[in-house]
């Protein structure tokens, strides 16, 4: 069957590849170590989307794709999304893909994009009502889950403070189901000083803490605009960061248990926000 | 330094091991495939606790340990917990441990326990106010997260309906941080018919669904005793199961996003219960 995408205007270029050593596939090579790319700006790898759903989200995002690699079936599934997308689609077999990327990839398609210029804090705050602000969240899986939950529960943006991992690492992109490509994020330069920028825009700044003496999340969250500060599992937010906020709030928990996973705690804060109608 | 545990009464027997082939370590061998044990009842593996924290929870639980394997430092850390525990502690090096279990285990200690007789549904419901009821949750990581969240948010018990994975698999135990060993659980035999047992005990049965026409979780949850039914990510609860419940409730979500991870959805339902004072 001839894919529909071959029949229309300026479109993806389907290029059949049979040799796994083909240098045109270098951007997809050894994906397990592709998050470091000394040849690229800041030494960071390309943004890699795995699977049809995440590739679709990449194609619909602010990220510019540079190429796709996949099997014929996935090319067909992506036909509509690739309409008007002027990049190569390297078509090959699952075996060649496995040899190139370094492991068996059962999703059958990858899209690669360059990292765009970072968004400005002022821009991501502009139309936001609810933002998550992260400090020391250095686990890619937690970051990915947090973006997924943010998207599902209507959080408008994520702000990165000090010590966080890169949300565009491959694993974070995958765990987020592509939502790191959709939910806008920006980095704060002076931490926590630059939180003033949020206060000036009318955000209520709320620190999440396991401290049983803090008020509950439901009591604390009164602002029209809210910024929820979350720290890493274990250490939590630094005292320094908490002092820069308006109020400290806790999720009511059973005594004698561990703190919750940070992405789960975030989800509950996002839920509380949705529950109260934002 | 002589560990304190050697100085007291009937206690753990410390046995030094230098040969990774020592047959006394067979219960800790090749842990990546240890979840199947054709020589044990139902072909299921022993319960394995990894690391000091989870081993402590195992030692304090209804699960009877049969042996521990670990390095000297972990033996010292567990000294108080092992007081009066009449089982062998096989003391060895990290290298021998790695060779026995089949991979490098950076937590330095393992405890193995036999599977106890399953708890009866009537017993786990007896003093419960909030229970989670699962259908088709077949991912060990999700199960583990759910038990961790259940413990943290004061859920009294977990009831397993049809098609769920085994909560005592090694990965589920680890992800739960040992809470599968603490939060009681029981299996329902006739699904969903046996949900009647919950209704008879006064539980309000609530199905969680992404259906936007359902009432919100906050509106639905009115019972003194509540049973929260959760289905697998993707398919969700079967219609059959939902029909056996009193009400269908949704977590308010942003339009056009995916459903939430099942453990995250569960956490929000548990949170809603805690928020309203149970």
Coordinates of C-alpha atoms in Angstrom, one line a residue:
Chain A
X1 CA 0.0 0.0 0.0
X2 CA 1.3 3.4 -0.9
X3 CA 1.1 5.7 2.0
X4 CA -1.2 8.6 1.5
X5 CA 1.6 11.1 2.4
X6 CA 3.4 10.4 -0.8
X7 CA 0.5 11.8 -2.8
X8 CA 0.5 15.3 -1.5
X9 CA 2.5 18.6 -1.6
X10 CA 5.6 19.6 0.4
X11 CA 5.9 16.6 2.8
X12 CA 8.0 14.3 4.7
X13 CA 10.7 12.5 2.5
X14 CA 10.5 8.8 2.9
X15 CA 14.0 7.3 2.6
X16 CA 14.4 3.6 2.8
X17 CA 17.4 2.4 4.8
X18 CA 18.8 -1.1 4.9
X19 CA 22.2 -0.6 6.4
X20 CA 22.3 0.0 10.1
X21 CA 25.7 1.7 9.7
X22 CA 24.1 4.4 7.4
X23 CA 25.5 7.7 8.7
X24 CA 22.2 9.4 8.1
X25 CA 20.9 7.6 11.2
X26 CA 23.6 8.9 13.5
X27 CA 21.1 11.1 15.4
X28 CA 19.3 7.9 16.5
X29 CA 22.4 5.9 17.3
X30 CA 23.0 4.3 20.7
X31 CA 20.1 6.0 22.4
X32 CA 21.1 4.8 25.8
X33 CA 24.0 7.2 25.7
X34 CA 22.5 9.8 23.5
X35 CA 21.5 12.3 26.2
X36 CA 25.1 13.6 26.1
X37 CA 26.1 15.1 22.8
X38 CA 29.5 17.0 23.0
X39 CA 28.9 18.2 19.5
X40 CA 25.7 20.0 20.3
X41 CA 25.0 23.2 22.3
X42 CA 25.6 22.7 26.1
X43 CA 26.6 19.1 25.3
X44 CA 22.9 18.1 25.5
X45 CA 21.3 15.5 23.3
X46 CA 18.5 16.0 20.8
X47 CA 14.9 15.7 22.0
X48 CA 13.8 12.1 21.2
X49 CA 10.1 11.1 21.0
X50 CA 9.4 7.4 21.2
X51 CA 6.2 5.9 19.8
X52 CA 3.3 7.2 17.8
X53 CA 1.6 9.2 20.6
X54 CA 4.7 11.0 21.7
X55 CA 5.8 11.6 18.2
X56 CA 2.4 13.2 17.4
X57 CA 2.8 15.4 20.4
X58 CA 6.3 16.4 19.2
X59 CA 5.0 17.2 15.7
X60 CA 2.3 19.4 17.2
X61 CA 4.6 21.2 19.6
X62 CA 7.0 24.1 19.5
X63 CA 9.8 21.6 18.9
X64 CA 11.1 21.4 15.4
X65 CA 11.6 17.8 14.2
X66 CA 14.7 17.1 12.2
X67 CA 14.1 13.5 11.3
X68 CA 12.0 10.4 12.1
X69 CA 13.1 6.8 12.0
X70 CA 10.5 4.0 12.0
X71 CA 8.9 1.0 10.4
X72 CA 6.4 1.3 7.6
X73 CA 3.3 0.7 9.7
X74 CA 4.2 3.6 12.0
X75 CA 4.7 5.9 9.0
X76 CA 1.2 5.1 7.9
X77 CA -0.2 5.8 11.4
X78 CA 1.6 9.2 11.4
X79 CA 0.6 10.1 7.9
X80 CA -1.8 12.9 8.9
X81 CA 0.6 14.3 11.5
X82 CA 3.4 14.4 8.9
X83 CA 1.4 16.3 6.4
X84 CA 3.4 19.4 5.6
X85 CA 6.3 18.3 7.7
X86 CA 9.5 18.9 5.6
X87 CA 11.9 16.3 7.2
X88 CA 13.2 12.9 6.3
X89 CA 11.4 9.8 7.6
X90 CA 14.0 7.0 7.5
X91 CA 11.9 3.8 6.9
X92 CA 13.5 0.6 7.9
X93 CA 12.8 -2.7 9.7
X94 CA 12.5 -3.3 13.4
X95 CA 15.8 -5.3 13.4
X96 CA 17.7 -2.5 11.7
X97 CA 16.2 0.0 14.2
X98 CA 17.2 -2.2 17.1
X99 CA 20.8 -2.3 15.8
X100 CA 20.9 1.4 15.4
X101 CA 19.4 2.5 18.7
X102 CA 21.1 -0.3 20.7
X103 CA 18.1 -2.1 22.0
X104 CA 14.8 -3.5 20.9
X105 CA 12.3 -0.7 20.7
X106 CA 8.8 -2.0 20.5
X107 CA 7.2 1.3 19.7
X108 CA 8.5 1.2 16.1
X109 CA 9.1 4.9 15.6
X110 CA 11.3 7.7 16.9
X111 CA 11.2 11.4 16.1
X112 CA 14.3 13.7 16.8
X113 CA 14.1 17.4 17.3
X114 CA 16.6 20.1 18.1
X115 CA 16.3 21.8 21.5
X116 CA 14.6 25.2 20.9
X117 CA 15.7 28.4 22.7
X118 CA 14.5 28.3 26.3
X119 CA 11.3 30.1 27.1
X120 CA 11.4 33.2 29.2
X121 CA 10.0 33.1 32.7
X122 CA 7.8 36.1 32.0
X123 CA 6.3 34.5 28.9
X124 CA 5.4 31.2 30.6
X125 CA 3.8 33.1 33.5
X126 CA 1.8 35.5 31.3
X127 CA -1.4 33.6 31.0
X128 CA -0.9 31.1 33.8
X129 CA -3.1 30.6 36.8
X130 CA -1.4 27.6 38.3
X131 CA 2.3 26.8 38.1
X132 CA 4.5 24.2 39.7
X133 CA 7.9 25.4 40.9
X134 CA 10.6 22.7 41.4
X135 CA 13.7 22.6 43.5
X136 CA 16.2 19.8 43.4
X137 CA 14.0 17.4 41.5
X138 CA 16.8 15.4 39.9
X139 CA 15.0 12.2 38.9
X140 CA 13.9 12.0 35.3
X141 CA 11.1 9.6 36.0
X142 CA 9.6 11.9 38.6
X143 CA 10.0 14.9 36.3
X144 CA 8.2 13.0 33.6
X145 CA 5.4 11.9 35.8
X146 CA 5.0 15.5 37.1
X147 CA 4.6 16.9 33.6
X148 CA 2.1 14.1 32.8
X149 CA 0.1 15.0 35.9
X150 CA 0.4 18.7 35.2
X151 CA -1.1 18.3 31.8
X152 CA -3.9 16.0 33.1
X153 CA -4.8 18.4 35.9
X154 CA -4.6 21.7 34.1
X155 CA -1.4 23.1 35.5
X156 CA -0.3 25.9 33.1
X157 CA 3.5 25.9 33.4
X158 CA 6.5 24.5 35.3
X159 CA 9.2 26.7 36.7
X160 CA 12.6 25.2 37.4
X161 CA 14.6 26.4 40.4
X162 CA 18.0 25.1 41.5
X163 CA 19.2 21.5 41.1
X164 CA 16.7 20.0 38.8
X165 CA 17.3 17.4 36.1
X166 CA 16.8 18.2 32.5
X167 CA 13.1 17.6 31.5
X168 CA 14.1 16.9 27.9
X169 CA 16.1 13.8 28.6
X170 CA 14.7 10.9 26.7
X171 CA 13.4 9.1 29.8
X172 CA 11.6 12.2 31.1
X173 CA 10.0 12.7 27.6
X174 CA 8.8 9.1 27.6
X175 CA 7.5 8.9 31.1
X176 CA 5.7 12.3 30.6
X177 CA 4.0 10.7 27.5
X178 CA 5.2 13.7 25.6
X179 CA 3.7 16.3 27.9
X180 CA 7.2 17.9 28.6
X181 CA 6.8 19.0 24.9
X182 CA 3.4 20.7 25.6
X183 CA 3.4 22.1 29.1
X184 CA 5.6 25.2 28.9
X185 CA 8.5 25.5 31.3
X186 CA 11.2 28.1 32.1
X187 CA 14.2 28.3 34.4
X188 CA 14.8 30.8 37.2
X189 CA 18.3 32.2 37.3
X190 CA 18.6 33.6 40.8
X191 CA 17.2 31.0 43.2
X192 CA 15.1 31.6 45.2
X193 CA 15.3 35.4 44.7
X194 CA 13.6 35.4 41.3
X195 CA 10.5 34.0 42.9
X196 CA 9.7 37.7 43.4
X197 CA 8.8 37.7 39.7
X198 CA 5.9 35.4 40.6
X199 CA 4.8 37.4 43.5
X200 CA 4.8 40.6 41.4
X201 CA 2.4 38.9 39.0
X202 CA 0.0 38.1 41.9
X203 CA 0.9 34.4 42.5
X204 CA 0.4 33.0 46.0
X205 CA 3.6 31.1 46.7
X206 CA 2.9 27.8 48.6
X207 CA 5.7 25.5 49.8
X208 CA 4.8 21.8 50.1
X209 CA 6.2 20.2 53.2
X210 CA 5.7 17.0 55.2
X211 CA 5.9 19.0 58.4
X212 CA 2.9 18.0 60.5
X213 CA 2.7 21.6 61.9
X214 CA 2.0 23.2 58.6
X215 CA -1.6 24.0 57.6
X216 CA -3.3 21.6 55.2
X217 CA -3.1 22.1 51.5
X218 CA -6.8 22.8 51.3
X219 CA -6.5 25.5 54.0
X220 CA -3.5 27.1 52.4
X221 CA -4.5 27.4 48.8
X222 CA -6.5 30.6 48.6
X223 CA -4.9 32.5 45.8
X224 CA -6.5 33.4 42.5
X225 CA -3.1 32.5 41.0
X226 CA -1.1 29.8 42.7
X227 CA 2.6 28.7 42.5
X228 CA 3.2 25.3 44.2
X229 CA 6.8 24.8 45.3
X230 CA 7.9 21.2 45.4
X231 CA 11.3 19.8 46.5
X232 CA 12.9 16.4 45.9
X233 CA 11.7 13.3 47.6
X234 CA 13.7 12.9 50.8
X235 CA 15.3 16.3 51.4
X236 CA 12.2 18.3 50.3
X237 CA 12.5 22.0 49.8
X238 CA 15.4 23.9 51.3
X239 CA 14.6 26.2 54.2
X240 CA 16.0 29.0 52.0
X241 CA 13.3 28.3 49.3
X242 CA 10.5 27.9 51.9
X243 CA 11.3 31.3 53.4
X244 CA 10.8 32.9 50.0
X245 CA 7.2 31.6 49.9
X246 CA 4.0 32.9 51.5
X247 CA 2.8 29.8 53.3
X248 CA 3.8 26.2 54.0
X249 CA 1.3 23.5 53.4
X250 CA 1.2 19.8 54.0
X251 CA -0.7 16.9 52.6
X252 CA -2.5 15.2 55.5
X253 CA -0.7 11.9 55.9
X254 CA -0.9 8.8 58.1
X255 CA 1.6 9.0 61.0
X256 CA 4.7 6.9 60.8
X257 CA 4.8 6.5 57.0
X258 CA 7.3 7.8 54.5
X259 CA 6.7 11.0 52.6
X260 CA 5.0 10.5 49.3
X261 CA 6.8 10.3 46.0
X262 CA 7.2 13.9 44.8
X263 CA 5.2 13.4 41.6
X264 CA 2.4 11.9 43.7
X265 CA 2.5 14.8 46.1
X266 CA 2.5 17.2 43.2
X267 CA -0.5 15.4 41.7
X268 CA -2.5 15.9 44.9
X269 CA -1.7 19.6 45.0
X270 CA -2.7 19.9 41.4
X271 CA -5.9 17.9 42.2
X272 CA -6.7 20.2 45.1
X273 CA -6.4 23.1 42.8
X274 CA -8.8 21.6 40.2
X275 CA -11.2 20.5 42.9
X276 CA -11.6 24.0 44.2
X277 CA -12.3 25.3 40.7
X278 CA -8.8 26.8 40.3
Chain B
X1 CA 33.4 -4.3 66.3
X2 CA 31.3 -7.2 67.7
X3 CA 27.6 -6.6 66.8
X4 CA 25.4 -6.2 69.8
X5 CA 23.2 -8.9 68.6
X6 CA 25.8 -11.5 69.4
X7 CA 25.6 -10.7 73.1
X8 CA 22.0 -11.5 73.8
X9 CA 19.6 -14.5 74.1
X10 CA 17.9 -16.5 71.3
X11 CA 18.9 -14.5 68.2
X12 CA 19.8 -14.4 64.6
X13 CA 22.6 -16.8 63.7
X14 CA 25.4 -15.0 61.9
X15 CA 27.0 -17.3 59.4
X16 CA 29.9 -16.1 57.4
X17 CA 29.9 -17.1 53.7
X18 CA 32.7 -16.8 51.3
X19 CA 31.7 -19.1 48.4
X20 CA 28.9 -17.8 46.2
X21 CA 28.0 -21.3 45.2
X22 CA 27.2 -22.2 48.8
X23 CA 23.8 -24.0 48.7
X24 CA 22.6 -22.3 51.8
X25 CA 22.2 -19.2 49.7
X26 CA 19.9 -20.8 47.2
X27 CA 16.8 -18.8 48.3
X28 CA 18.7 -15.6 47.2
X29 CA 20.0 -17.0 43.9
X30 CA 19.2 -15.3 40.5
X31 CA 16.7 -12.9 41.9
X32 CA 15.7 -11.7 38.5
X33 CA 14.0 -15.0 37.9
X34 CA 13.1 -15.8 41.5
X35 CA 9.5 -14.8 41.3
X36 CA 8.8 -18.2 39.9
X37 CA 9.6 -21.2 42.2
X38 CA 8.1 -24.5 40.9
X39 CA 9.2 -26.1 44.1
X40 CA 7.1 -23.8 46.3
X41 CA 3.3 -23.7 46.8
X42 CA 1.5 -22.2 43.7
X43 CA 4.9 -21.9 42.0
X44 CA 5.3 -18.5 43.5
X45 CA 8.6 -17.2 44.9
X46 CA 9.5 -16.2 48.4
X47 CA 8.8 -12.7 49.6
X48 CA 12.1 -10.8 49.2
X49 CA 12.7 -7.5 51.0
X50 CA 15.6 -5.4 49.7
X51 CA 17.5 -2.9 51.9
X52 CA 17.4 -2.0 55.5
X53 CA 14.1 -0.1 55.6
X54 CA 12.1 -2.8 53.8
X55 CA 13.8 -5.6 55.7
X56 CA 12.8 -3.8 58.9
X57 CA 9.2 -3.6 57.7
X58 CA 9.3 -7.3 56.9
X59 CA 10.7 -8.2 60.3
X60 CA 7.9 -6.2 62.0
X61 CA 5.1 -7.7 59.8
X62 CA 3.0 -10.8 59.7
X63 CA 5.6 -12.4 57.3
X64 CA 7.9 -14.9 58.9
X65 CA 11.5 -14.4 57.8
X66 CA 13.5 -17.5 56.9
X67 CA 16.9 -16.0 56.3
X68 CA 18.8 -12.8 55.6
X69 CA 21.8 -12.2 53.4
X70 CA 23.9 -9.1 53.7
X71 CA 27.1 -7.3 54.4
X72 CA 28.4 -6.7 57.9
X73 CA 27.4 -3.0 58.0
X74 CA 23.7 -3.8 57.3
X75 CA 23.8 -6.5 60.0
X76 CA 24.8 -3.8 62.5
X77 CA 22.1 -1.5 61.3
X78 CA 19.5 -4.2 61.7
X79 CA 20.7 -5.3 65.1
X80 CA 17.7 -4.1 67.1
X81 CA 15.3 -5.4 64.6
X82 CA 16.9 -8.8 64.6
X83 CA 16.7 -9.1 68.4
X84 CA 14.8 -12.3 69.1
X85 CA 14.6 -13.3 65.4
X86 CA 15.6 -16.9 65.2
X87 CA 16.9 -17.2 61.6
X88 CA 20.3 -17.2 59.9
X89 CA 21.9 -14.0 58.7
X90 CA 24.4 -15.0 56.0
X91 CA 27.1 -12.4 56.2
X92 CA 29.3 -11.9 53.1
X93 CA 30.8 -9.3 50.9
X94 CA 29.0 -7.1 48.3
X95 CA 30.8 -9.0 45.5
X96 CA 29.7 -12.4 46.7
X97 CA 26.1 -11.0 47.1
X98 CA 26.2 -9.7 43.5
X99 CA 27.4 -13.1 42.2
X100 CA 24.6 -14.9 44.1
X101 CA 21.7 -12.6 43.2
X102 CA 22.9 -12.0 39.7
X103 CA 23.3 -8.2 39.7
X104 CA 24.9 -5.6 41.8
X105 CA 22.6 -4.8 44.7
X106 CA 23.5 -1.5 46.3
X107 CA 21.3 -1.8 49.3
X108 CA 23.5 -4.5 50.9
X109 CA 20.9 -6.6 52.5
X110 CA 18.0 -9.0 51.6
X111 CA 15.5 -10.7 53.8
X112 CA 13.5 -13.7 52.6
X113 CA 10.2 -14.8 54.0
X114 CA 7.7 -17.6 53.2
X115 CA 4.3 -16.5 51.9
X116 CA 1.8 -16.7 54.7
X117 CA -1.7 -18.0 54.3
X118 CA -3.8 -15.4 52.6
X119 CA -6.0 -13.2 54.8
X120 CA -9.7 -13.6 54.7
X121 CA -11.8 -10.8 53.1
X122 CA -14.0 -10.6 56.2
X123 CA -10.9 -10.1 58.4
X124 CA -9.4 -7.3 56.4
X125 CA -12.7 -5.5 56.3
X126 CA -13.5 -5.9 60.0
X127 CA -12.0 -2.6 61.3
X128 CA -11.6 -0.9 57.9
X129 CA -13.1 2.5 57.0
X130 CA -11.4 3.0 53.6
X131 CA -10.4 0.2 51.2
X132 CA -9.1 0.2 47.7
X133 CA -10.6 -2.5 45.4
X134 CA -8.6 -3.3 42.3
X135 CA -9.5 -4.9 39.0
X136 CA -7.1 -5.8 36.3
X137 CA -4.1 -3.9 37.8
X138 CA -1.4 -6.1 36.4
X139 CA 1.6 -3.9 36.7
X140 CA 3.9 -4.6 39.7
X141 CA 5.2 -1.0 39.8
X142 CA 1.7 0.4 39.9
X143 CA 0.7 -2.1 42.6
X144 CA 3.7 -1.1 44.6
X145 CA 3.0 2.6 44.3
X146 CA -0.6 2.1 45.2
X147 CA 0.4 0.3 48.5
X148 CA 2.8 3.0 49.3
X149 CA 0.2 5.7 48.7
X150 CA -2.4 3.6 50.6
X151 CA -0.1 3.5 53.7
X152 CA 0.8 7.1 53.5
X153 CA -2.9 8.2 53.2
X154 CA -4.4 6.0 55.7
X155 CA -6.2 3.4 53.5
X156 CA -6.9 0.4 55.7
X157 CA -6.8 -2.4 53.3
X158 CA -6.6 -3.5 49.6
X159 CA -9.1 -5.9 48.1
X160 CA -8.1 -7.7 44.9
X161 CA -10.7 -8.4 42.3
X162 CA -10.1 -10.2 39.0
X163 CA -6.9 -10.0 36.8
X164 CA -4.5 -8.3 39.2
X165 CA -0.8 -9.0 39.5
X166 CA 0.8 -10.5 42.6
X167 CA 1.5 -7.8 45.2
X168 CA 4.3 -9.9 46.7
X169 CA 6.5 -10.0 43.6
X170 CA 9.9 -8.6 44.4
X171 CA 9.5 -5.4 42.4
X172 CA 6.1 -4.6 43.9
X173 CA 7.6 -5.1 47.4
X174 CA 10.4 -2.7 46.5
X175 CA 8.4 0.0 44.9
X176 CA 5.9 -0.1 47.8
X177 CA 8.8 0.5 50.2
X178 CA 7.7 -2.6 52.1
X179 CA 4.1 -1.4 52.5
X180 CA 2.6 -4.5 50.8
X181 CA 3.9 -6.2 53.9
X182 CA 2.0 -3.9 56.2
X183 CA -1.3 -2.9 54.5
X184 CA -3.5 -6.0 54.8
X185 CA -5.0 -7.4 51.5
X186 CA -7.4 -10.1 50.5
X187 CA -8.7 -11.6 47.3
X188 CA -12.3 -11.8 46.2
X189 CA -13.3 -15.1 44.8
X190 CA -16.4 -14.3 42.8
X191 CA -15.9 -11.1 40.9
X192 CA -17.7 -8.8 41.1
X193 CA -20.4 -10.7 42.9
X194 CA -18.5 -10.8 46.2
X195 CA -18.5 -7.0 46.4
X196 CA -21.8 -7.6 48.2
X197 CA -19.7 -8.5 51.2
X198 CA -18.6 -4.9 51.3
X199 CA -22.0 -3.5 50.9
X200 CA -23.3 -5.7 53.7
X201 CA -20.7 -4.2 55.9
X202 CA -21.9 -0.7 55.1
X203 CA -19.3 0.3 52.6
X204 CA -20.2 2.8 49.9
X205 CA -18.9 1.3 46.6
X206 CA -17.4 4.0 44.3
X207 CA -16.1 3.3 40.8
X208 CA -13.4 5.6 39.5
X209 CA -13.8 6.4 35.9
X210 CA -12.4 9.0 33.4
X211 CA -16.0 9.4 32.1
X212 CA -16.6 13.2 32.0
X213 CA -20.3 12.6 32.7
X214 CA -19.7 11.0 36.1
X215 CA -20.0 13.2 39.2
X216 CA -16.7 14.3 40.8
X217 CA -15.0 12.3 43.4
X218 CA -15.6 15.0 46.0
X219 CA -19.4 14.9 45.3
X220 CA -19.6 11.1 45.2
X221 CA -17.7 10.3 48.4
X222 CA -20.3 10.5 51.1
X223 CA -20.1 7.2 52.9
X224 CA -18.9 6.7 56.5
X225 CA -17.1 3.6 55.0
X226 CA -15.8 3.8 51.5
X227 CA -14.6 1.2 49.0
X228 CA -12.8 2.8 46.0
X229 CA -12.8 0.7 42.9
X230 CA -9.9 1.2 40.5
X231 CA -9.2 -0.5 37.1
X232 CA -6.1 -0.7 35.1
X233 CA -4.6 2.2 33.3
X234 CA -6.0 2.2 29.8
X235 CA -9.0 -0.1 29.9
X236 CA -10.2 1.0 33.4
X237 CA -12.8 -0.9 35.3
X238 CA -15.1 -3.2 33.3
X239 CA -18.7 -2.2 32.9
X240 CA -19.5 -5.4 34.8
X241 CA -17.6 -4.2 37.9
X242 CA -18.9 -0.6 37.7
X243 CA -22.5 -1.9 37.6
X244 CA -21.9 -3.6 40.9
X245 CA -21.0 -0.3 42.6
X246 CA -23.2 2.5 44.0
X247 CA -21.8 5.4 42.1
X248 CA -19.3 6.3 39.4
X249 CA -17.0 9.2 40.1
X250 CA -14.3 11.0 38.1
X251 CA -11.3 13.0 38.9
X252 CA -11.7 16.4 37.3
X253 CA -9.2 16.5 34.4
X254 CA -8.0 18.8 31.7
X255 CA -9.8 18.0 28.4
X256 CA -7.8 16.3 25.7
X257 CA -5.2 14.7 28.0
X258 CA -4.6 11.0 28.8
X259 CA -6.0 9.4 31.8
X260 CA -3.8 9.5 34.8
X261 CA -1.5 6.7 35.9
X262 CA -3.7 4.3 38.1
X263 CA -1.5 4.7 41.2
X264 CA -1.8 8.5 40.8
X265 CA -5.5 8.4 40.4
X266 CA -5.7 6.1 43.5
X267 CA -3.6 8.6 45.4
X268 CA -6.0 11.4 44.6
X269 CA -9.0 9.3 45.7
X270 CA -7.2 8.5 48.9
X271 CA -6.3 12.1 49.4
X272 CA -9.9 13.2 48.9
X273 CA -10.9 10.8 51.7
X274 CA -8.2 12.1 54.0
X275 CA -9.1 15.7 53.2
X276 CA -12.7 15.2 54.2
X277 CA -11.7 13.7 57.5
X278 CA -12.5 10.1 56.4

